[in-house]
mmCIF file of C-alpha atoms in Angstrom:
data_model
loop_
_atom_site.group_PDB
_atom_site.id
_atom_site.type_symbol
_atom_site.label_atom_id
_atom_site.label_comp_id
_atom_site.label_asym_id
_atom_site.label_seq_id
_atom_site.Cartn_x
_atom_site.Cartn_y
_atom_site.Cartn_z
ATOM 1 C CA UNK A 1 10.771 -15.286 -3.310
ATOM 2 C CA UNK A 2 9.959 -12.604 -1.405
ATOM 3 C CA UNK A 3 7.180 -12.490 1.090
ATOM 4 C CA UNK A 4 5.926 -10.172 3.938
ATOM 5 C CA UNK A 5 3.810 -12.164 6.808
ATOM 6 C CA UNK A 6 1.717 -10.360 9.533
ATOM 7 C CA UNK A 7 0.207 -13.436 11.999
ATOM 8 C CA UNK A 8 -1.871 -11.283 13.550
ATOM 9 C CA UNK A 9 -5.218 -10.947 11.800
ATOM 10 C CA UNK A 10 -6.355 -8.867 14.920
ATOM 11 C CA UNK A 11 -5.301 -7.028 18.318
ATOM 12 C CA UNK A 12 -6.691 -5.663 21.616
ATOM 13 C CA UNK A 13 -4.773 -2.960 23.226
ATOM 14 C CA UNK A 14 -5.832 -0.365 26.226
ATOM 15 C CA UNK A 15 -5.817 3.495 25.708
ATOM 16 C CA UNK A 16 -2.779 4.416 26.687
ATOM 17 C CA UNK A 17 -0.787 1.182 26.711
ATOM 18 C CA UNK A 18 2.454 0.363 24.083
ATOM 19 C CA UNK A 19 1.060 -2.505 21.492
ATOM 20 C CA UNK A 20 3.498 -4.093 19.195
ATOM 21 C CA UNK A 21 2.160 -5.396 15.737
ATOM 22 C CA UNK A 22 4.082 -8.198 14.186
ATOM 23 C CA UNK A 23 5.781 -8.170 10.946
ATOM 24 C CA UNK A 24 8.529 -11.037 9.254
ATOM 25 C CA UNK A 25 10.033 -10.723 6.052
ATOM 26 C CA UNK A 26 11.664 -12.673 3.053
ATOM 27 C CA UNK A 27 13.722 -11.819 0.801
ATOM 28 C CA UNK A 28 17.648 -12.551 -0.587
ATOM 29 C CA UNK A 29 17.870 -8.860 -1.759
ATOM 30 C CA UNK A 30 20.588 -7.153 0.460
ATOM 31 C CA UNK A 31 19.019 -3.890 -0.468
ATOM 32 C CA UNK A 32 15.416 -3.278 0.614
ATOM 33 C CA UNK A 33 13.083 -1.364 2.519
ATOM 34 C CA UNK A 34 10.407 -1.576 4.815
ATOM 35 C CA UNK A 35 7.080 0.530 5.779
ATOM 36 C CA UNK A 36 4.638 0.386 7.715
ATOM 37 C CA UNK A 37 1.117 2.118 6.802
ATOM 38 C CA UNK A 38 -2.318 2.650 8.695
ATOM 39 C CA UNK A 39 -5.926 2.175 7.027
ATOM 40 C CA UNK A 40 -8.529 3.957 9.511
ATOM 41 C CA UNK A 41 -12.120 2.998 8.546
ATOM 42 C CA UNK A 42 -12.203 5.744 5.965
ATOM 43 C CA UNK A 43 -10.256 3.724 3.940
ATOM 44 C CA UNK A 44 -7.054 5.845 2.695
ATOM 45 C CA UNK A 45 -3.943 4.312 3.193
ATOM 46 C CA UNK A 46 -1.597 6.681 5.104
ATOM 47 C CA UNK A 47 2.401 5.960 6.184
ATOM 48 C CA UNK A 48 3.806 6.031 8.870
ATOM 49 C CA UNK A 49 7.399 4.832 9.497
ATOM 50 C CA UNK A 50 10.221 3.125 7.165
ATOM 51 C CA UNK A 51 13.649 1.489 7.626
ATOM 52 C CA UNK A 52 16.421 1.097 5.485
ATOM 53 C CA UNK A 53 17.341 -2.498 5.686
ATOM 54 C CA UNK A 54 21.107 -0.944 6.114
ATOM 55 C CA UNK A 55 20.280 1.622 8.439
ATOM 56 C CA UNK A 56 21.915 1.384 11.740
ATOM 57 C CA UNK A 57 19.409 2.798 13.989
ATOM 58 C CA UNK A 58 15.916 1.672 14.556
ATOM 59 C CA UNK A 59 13.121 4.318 12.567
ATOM 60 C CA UNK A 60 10.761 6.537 14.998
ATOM 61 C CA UNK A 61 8.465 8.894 14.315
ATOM 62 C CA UNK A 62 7.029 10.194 17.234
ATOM 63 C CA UNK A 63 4.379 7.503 18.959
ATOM 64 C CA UNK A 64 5.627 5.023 16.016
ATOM 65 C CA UNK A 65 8.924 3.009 16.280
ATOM 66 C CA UNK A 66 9.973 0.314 14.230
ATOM 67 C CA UNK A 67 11.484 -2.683 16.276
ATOM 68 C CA UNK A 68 13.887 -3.941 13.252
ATOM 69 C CA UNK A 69 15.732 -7.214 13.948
ATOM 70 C CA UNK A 70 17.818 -7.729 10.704
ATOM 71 C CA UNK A 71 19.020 -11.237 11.466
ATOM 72 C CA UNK A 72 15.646 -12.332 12.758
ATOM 73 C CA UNK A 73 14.128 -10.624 9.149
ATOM 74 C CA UNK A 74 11.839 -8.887 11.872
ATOM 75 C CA UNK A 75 10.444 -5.140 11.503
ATOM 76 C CA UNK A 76 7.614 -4.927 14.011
ATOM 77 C CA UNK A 77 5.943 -1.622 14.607
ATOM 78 C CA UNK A 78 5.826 -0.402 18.260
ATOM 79 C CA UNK A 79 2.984 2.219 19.307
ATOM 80 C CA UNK A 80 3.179 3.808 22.310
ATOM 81 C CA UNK A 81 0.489 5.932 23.989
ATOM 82 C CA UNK A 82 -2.443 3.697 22.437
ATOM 83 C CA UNK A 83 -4.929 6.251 21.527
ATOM 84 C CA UNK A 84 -8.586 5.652 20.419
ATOM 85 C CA UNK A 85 -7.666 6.855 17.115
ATOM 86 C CA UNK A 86 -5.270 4.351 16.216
ATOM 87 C CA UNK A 87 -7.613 1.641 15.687
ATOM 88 C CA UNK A 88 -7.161 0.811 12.058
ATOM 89 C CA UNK A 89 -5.786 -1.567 9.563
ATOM 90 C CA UNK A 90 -1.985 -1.627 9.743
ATOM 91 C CA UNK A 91 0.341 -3.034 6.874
ATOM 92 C CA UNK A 92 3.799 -4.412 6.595
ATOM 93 C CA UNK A 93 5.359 -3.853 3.481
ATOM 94 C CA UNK A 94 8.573 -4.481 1.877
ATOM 95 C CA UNK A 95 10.258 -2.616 -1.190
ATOM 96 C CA UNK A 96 13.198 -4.034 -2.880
ATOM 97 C CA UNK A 97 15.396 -4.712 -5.723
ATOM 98 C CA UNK A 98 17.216 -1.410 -5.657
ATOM 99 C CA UNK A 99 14.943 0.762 -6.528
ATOM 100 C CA UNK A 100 11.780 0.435 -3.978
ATOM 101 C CA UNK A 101 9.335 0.441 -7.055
ATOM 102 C CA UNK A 102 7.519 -2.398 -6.259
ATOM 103 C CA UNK A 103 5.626 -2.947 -2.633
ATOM 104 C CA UNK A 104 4.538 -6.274 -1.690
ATOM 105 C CA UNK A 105 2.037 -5.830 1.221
ATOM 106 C CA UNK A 106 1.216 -7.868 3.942
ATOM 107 C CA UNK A 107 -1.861 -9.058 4.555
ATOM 108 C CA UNK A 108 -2.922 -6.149 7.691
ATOM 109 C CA UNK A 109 -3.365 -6.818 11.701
ATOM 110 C CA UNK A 110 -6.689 -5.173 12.731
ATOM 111 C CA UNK A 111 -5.473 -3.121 15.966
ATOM 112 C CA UNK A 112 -8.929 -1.963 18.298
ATOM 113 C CA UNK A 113 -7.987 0.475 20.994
ATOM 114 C CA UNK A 114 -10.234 -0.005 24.019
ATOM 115 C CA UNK A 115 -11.281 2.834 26.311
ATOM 116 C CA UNK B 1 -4.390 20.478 -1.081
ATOM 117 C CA UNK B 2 -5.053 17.157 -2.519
ATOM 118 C CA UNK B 3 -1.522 15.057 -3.795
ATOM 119 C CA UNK B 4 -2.836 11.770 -4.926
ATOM 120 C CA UNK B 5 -6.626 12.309 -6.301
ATOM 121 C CA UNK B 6 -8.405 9.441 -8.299
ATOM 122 C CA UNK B 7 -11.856 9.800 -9.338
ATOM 123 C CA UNK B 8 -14.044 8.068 -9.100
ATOM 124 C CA UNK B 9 -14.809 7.858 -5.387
ATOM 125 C CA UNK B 10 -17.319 5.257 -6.232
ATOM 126 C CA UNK B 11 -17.821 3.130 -9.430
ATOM 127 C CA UNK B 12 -21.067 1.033 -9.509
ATOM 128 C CA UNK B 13 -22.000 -0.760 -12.787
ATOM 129 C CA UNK B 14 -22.836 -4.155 -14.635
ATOM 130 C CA UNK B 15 -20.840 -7.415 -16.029
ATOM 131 C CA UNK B 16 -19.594 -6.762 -19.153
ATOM 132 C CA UNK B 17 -19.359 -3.431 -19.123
ATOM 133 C CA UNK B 18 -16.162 -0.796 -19.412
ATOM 134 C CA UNK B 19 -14.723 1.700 -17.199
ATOM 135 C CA UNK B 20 -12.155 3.777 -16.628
ATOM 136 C CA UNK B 21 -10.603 5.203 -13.190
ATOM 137 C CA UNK B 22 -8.720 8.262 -12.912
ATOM 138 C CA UNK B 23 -5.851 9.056 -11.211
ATOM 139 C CA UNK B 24 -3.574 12.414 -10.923
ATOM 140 C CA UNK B 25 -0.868 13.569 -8.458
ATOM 141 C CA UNK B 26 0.483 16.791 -8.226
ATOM 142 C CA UNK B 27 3.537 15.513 -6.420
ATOM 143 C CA UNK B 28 6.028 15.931 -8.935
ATOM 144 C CA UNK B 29 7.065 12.312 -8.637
ATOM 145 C CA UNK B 30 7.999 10.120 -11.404
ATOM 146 C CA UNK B 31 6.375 7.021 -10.639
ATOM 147 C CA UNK B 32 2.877 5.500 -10.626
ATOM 148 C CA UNK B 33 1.260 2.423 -9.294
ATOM 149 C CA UNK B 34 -2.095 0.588 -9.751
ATOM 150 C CA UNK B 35 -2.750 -1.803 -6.599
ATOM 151 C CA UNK B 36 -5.989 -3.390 -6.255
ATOM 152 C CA UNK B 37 -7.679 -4.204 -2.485
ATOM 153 C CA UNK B 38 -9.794 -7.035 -2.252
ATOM 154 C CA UNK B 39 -12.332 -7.808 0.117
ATOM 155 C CA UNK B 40 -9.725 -9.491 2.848
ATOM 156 C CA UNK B 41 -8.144 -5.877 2.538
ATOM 157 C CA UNK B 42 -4.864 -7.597 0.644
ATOM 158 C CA UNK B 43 -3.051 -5.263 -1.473
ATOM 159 C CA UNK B 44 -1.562 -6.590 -4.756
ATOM 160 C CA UNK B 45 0.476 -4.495 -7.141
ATOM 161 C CA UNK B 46 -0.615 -4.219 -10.780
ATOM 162 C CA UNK B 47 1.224 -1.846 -12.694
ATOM 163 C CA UNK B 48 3.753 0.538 -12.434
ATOM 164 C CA UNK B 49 4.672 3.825 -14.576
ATOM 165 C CA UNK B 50 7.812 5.697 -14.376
ATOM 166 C CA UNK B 51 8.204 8.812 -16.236
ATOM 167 C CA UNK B 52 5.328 7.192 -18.585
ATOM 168 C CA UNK B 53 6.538 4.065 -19.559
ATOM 169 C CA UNK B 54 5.830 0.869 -17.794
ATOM 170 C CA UNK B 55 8.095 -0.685 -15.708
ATOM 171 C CA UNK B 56 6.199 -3.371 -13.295
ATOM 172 C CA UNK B 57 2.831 -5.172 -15.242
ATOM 173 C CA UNK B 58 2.029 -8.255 -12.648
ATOM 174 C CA UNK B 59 -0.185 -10.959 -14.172
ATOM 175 C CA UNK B 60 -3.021 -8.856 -14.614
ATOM 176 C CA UNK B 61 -6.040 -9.510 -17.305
ATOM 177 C CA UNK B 62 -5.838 -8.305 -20.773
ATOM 178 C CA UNK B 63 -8.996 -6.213 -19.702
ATOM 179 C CA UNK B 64 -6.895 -4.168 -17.658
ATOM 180 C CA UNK B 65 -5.124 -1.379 -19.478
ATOM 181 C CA UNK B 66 -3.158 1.851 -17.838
ATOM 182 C CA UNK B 67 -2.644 4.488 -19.373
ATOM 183 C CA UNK B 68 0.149 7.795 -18.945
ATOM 184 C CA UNK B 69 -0.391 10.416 -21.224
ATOM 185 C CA UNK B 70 2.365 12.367 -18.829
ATOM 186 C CA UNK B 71 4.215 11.122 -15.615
ATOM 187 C CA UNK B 72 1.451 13.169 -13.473
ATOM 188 C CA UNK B 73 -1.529 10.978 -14.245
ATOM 189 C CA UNK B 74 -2.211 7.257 -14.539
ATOM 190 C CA UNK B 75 -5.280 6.373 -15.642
ATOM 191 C CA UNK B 76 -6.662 2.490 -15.639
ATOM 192 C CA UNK B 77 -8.928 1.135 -18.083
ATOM 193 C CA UNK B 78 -10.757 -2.003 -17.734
ATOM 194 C CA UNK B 79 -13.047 -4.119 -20.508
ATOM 195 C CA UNK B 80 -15.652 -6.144 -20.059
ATOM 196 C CA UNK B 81 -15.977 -6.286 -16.222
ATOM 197 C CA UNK B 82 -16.228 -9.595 -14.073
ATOM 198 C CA UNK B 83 -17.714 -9.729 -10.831
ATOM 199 C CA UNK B 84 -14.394 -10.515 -9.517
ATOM 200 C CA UNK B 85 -13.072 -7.021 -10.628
ATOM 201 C CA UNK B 86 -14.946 -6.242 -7.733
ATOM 202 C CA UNK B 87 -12.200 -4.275 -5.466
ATOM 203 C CA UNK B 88 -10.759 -0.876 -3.913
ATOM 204 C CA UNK B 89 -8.205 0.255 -6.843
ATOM 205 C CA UNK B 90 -5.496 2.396 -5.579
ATOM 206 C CA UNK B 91 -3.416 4.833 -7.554
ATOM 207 C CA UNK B 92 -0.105 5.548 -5.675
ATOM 208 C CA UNK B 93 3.485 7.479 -6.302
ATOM 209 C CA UNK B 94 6.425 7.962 -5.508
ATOM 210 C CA UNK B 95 9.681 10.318 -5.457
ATOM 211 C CA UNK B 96 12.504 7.640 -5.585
ATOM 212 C CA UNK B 97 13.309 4.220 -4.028
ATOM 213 C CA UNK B 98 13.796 5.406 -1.056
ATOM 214 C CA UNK B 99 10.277 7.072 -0.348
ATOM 215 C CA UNK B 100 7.293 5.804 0.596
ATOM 216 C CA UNK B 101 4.024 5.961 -1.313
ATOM 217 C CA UNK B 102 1.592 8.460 -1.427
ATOM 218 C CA UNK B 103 -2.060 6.432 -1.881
ATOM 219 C CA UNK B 104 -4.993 7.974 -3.403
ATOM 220 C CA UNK B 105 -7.911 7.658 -1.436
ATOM 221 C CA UNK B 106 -8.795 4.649 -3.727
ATOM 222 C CA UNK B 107 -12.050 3.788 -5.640
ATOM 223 C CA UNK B 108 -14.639 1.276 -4.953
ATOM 224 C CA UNK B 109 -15.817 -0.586 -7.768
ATOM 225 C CA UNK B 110 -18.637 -2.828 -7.609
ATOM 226 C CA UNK B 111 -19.722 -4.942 -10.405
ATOM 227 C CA UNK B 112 -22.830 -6.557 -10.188
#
C-alpha cells in the first residue's frame, strides 16, 4: 500500500541556517510523484517543490531543494537561508498511479525558525 | 486574483443539521478534490471530479455528497452533521498528473 511518513512531528532551526525536513515513501508504482507544501498559521496550503520519481536531477526552487534518494524511497526537503517566515506546517505528499489524481499526505513536521 | 475560492470561510452550526460548502476555481483545470483536515492537521482525500464526473470517492459517509454542475466548481454537501464532521475541508485542482494542487484557502466547520 502506499504510505508517506514524516518522523518529525516538530523542528528547531536558526535564522539563517539550512534545516532538512524528513520525508520516506511507499509505494510499488514505478510512476509517481512527490511534493512538498507549506501551511503558515493562516492556514492555506501553498506548494512548493515536486519531483518526478524518474527525473534525473534533484527539484529546486530557489531556497527549496528536494534531497530525493530513489533507492532509499527518500524525498526530504532542504531549506536554506532559514528565514522567520518559514515557520509553518510542511507536508510530504505522494501522487501516483499514472495520473497524480490522488495525494496521500503525510502527516506535517512543525518547522519554528528562531531569531 | 483569487484561483481556488471556497466559501464559506467559516461554517458554525448544530448536530443534525445540513450544509453545503462551496468551491470554484477559475484555473481552467479539469480536476477537483475534496480533502478534509482534522484537528492533528492530517489531510485525507475524499473525492475527486474530473471534467464532472467522479473519479476517486474514499470511504466517506453517505452524508457526504459533491456535487459538479461544470468542471469549474465542486461543491460538497453534507446531511445530518456529527460532531466528528468537525474539520478544515479543502477544495483543490489540478491541470494534469503532473501538476501540483492548487488548495483553496479551506473552510472551518464546527459542529457543536
Amino acid at each position: 500500500a502506499q504510505k508517506i511518513t514524516q518522523t518529525q512531528p516538530g523542528m528547531f532551526v536558526q535564522e539563517k541556517e539550512a534545516v532538512t525536513l524528513d520525508c520516506t515513501y511507499d509505494t510499488s508504482d514505478p510512476s509517481y510523484g512527490l511534493f512538498w507544501y507549506k501551511q503558515p498559521s493562516s492556514g492555506e496550503m501553498i506548494f512548493l517543490i515536486y519531483q518526478g520519481s524518474y527525473d534525473q536531477q534533484n527539484a529546486t526552487e530557489g531556497r527549496y531543494s528536494l534531497n530525493f534518494q530513489k533507492a532509499r524511497k527518500s524525498a526530504n526537503l532542504v531549506i536554506s537561508a532559514s528565514q522567520l517566515g518559514d515557520s509553518a506546517m510542511y507536508f510530504c505528499a505522494m501522487g501516483f498511479s499514472g495520473g497524480y489524481n490522488k495525494l496521500i499526505f503525510g502527516a506535517g513536521t512543525r518547522l519554528a525558525v528562531h531569531p | 486574483d483569487t484561483a481556488v475560492s471556497q466559501t464559506p470561510k467559516y461554517l458554525v452550526t448544530q448536530m443534525g443539521n445540513d450544509k453545503s460548502i462551496k468551491c470554484e476555481q477559475n484555473l481552467g483545470h479539469d480536476t477537483m478534490y475534496w480533502y478534509k483536515q482534522d484537528s492533528k492537521k492530517f489531510l485525507k482525500i475524499m473525492f475527486s471530479y474530473n471534467n464532472k464526473e467522479l473519479i476517486i470517492n474514499e470511504t466517506v459517509p453517505n452524508r457526504f455528497s459533491p456535487k459538479s454542475p461544470d468542471k469549474a466548481h465542486l461543491n460538497l454537501h453534507i446531511n445530518s452533521l456529527e460532531l466528528g464532521d468537525s474539520a478544515v475541508y479543502f477544495c483543490a485542482s489540478t491541470r494534469d498528473s503532473n501538476s501540483p494542487l492548487h488548495f483553496g484557502n479551506g473552510t472551518r466547520l464546527t459542529v457543536t
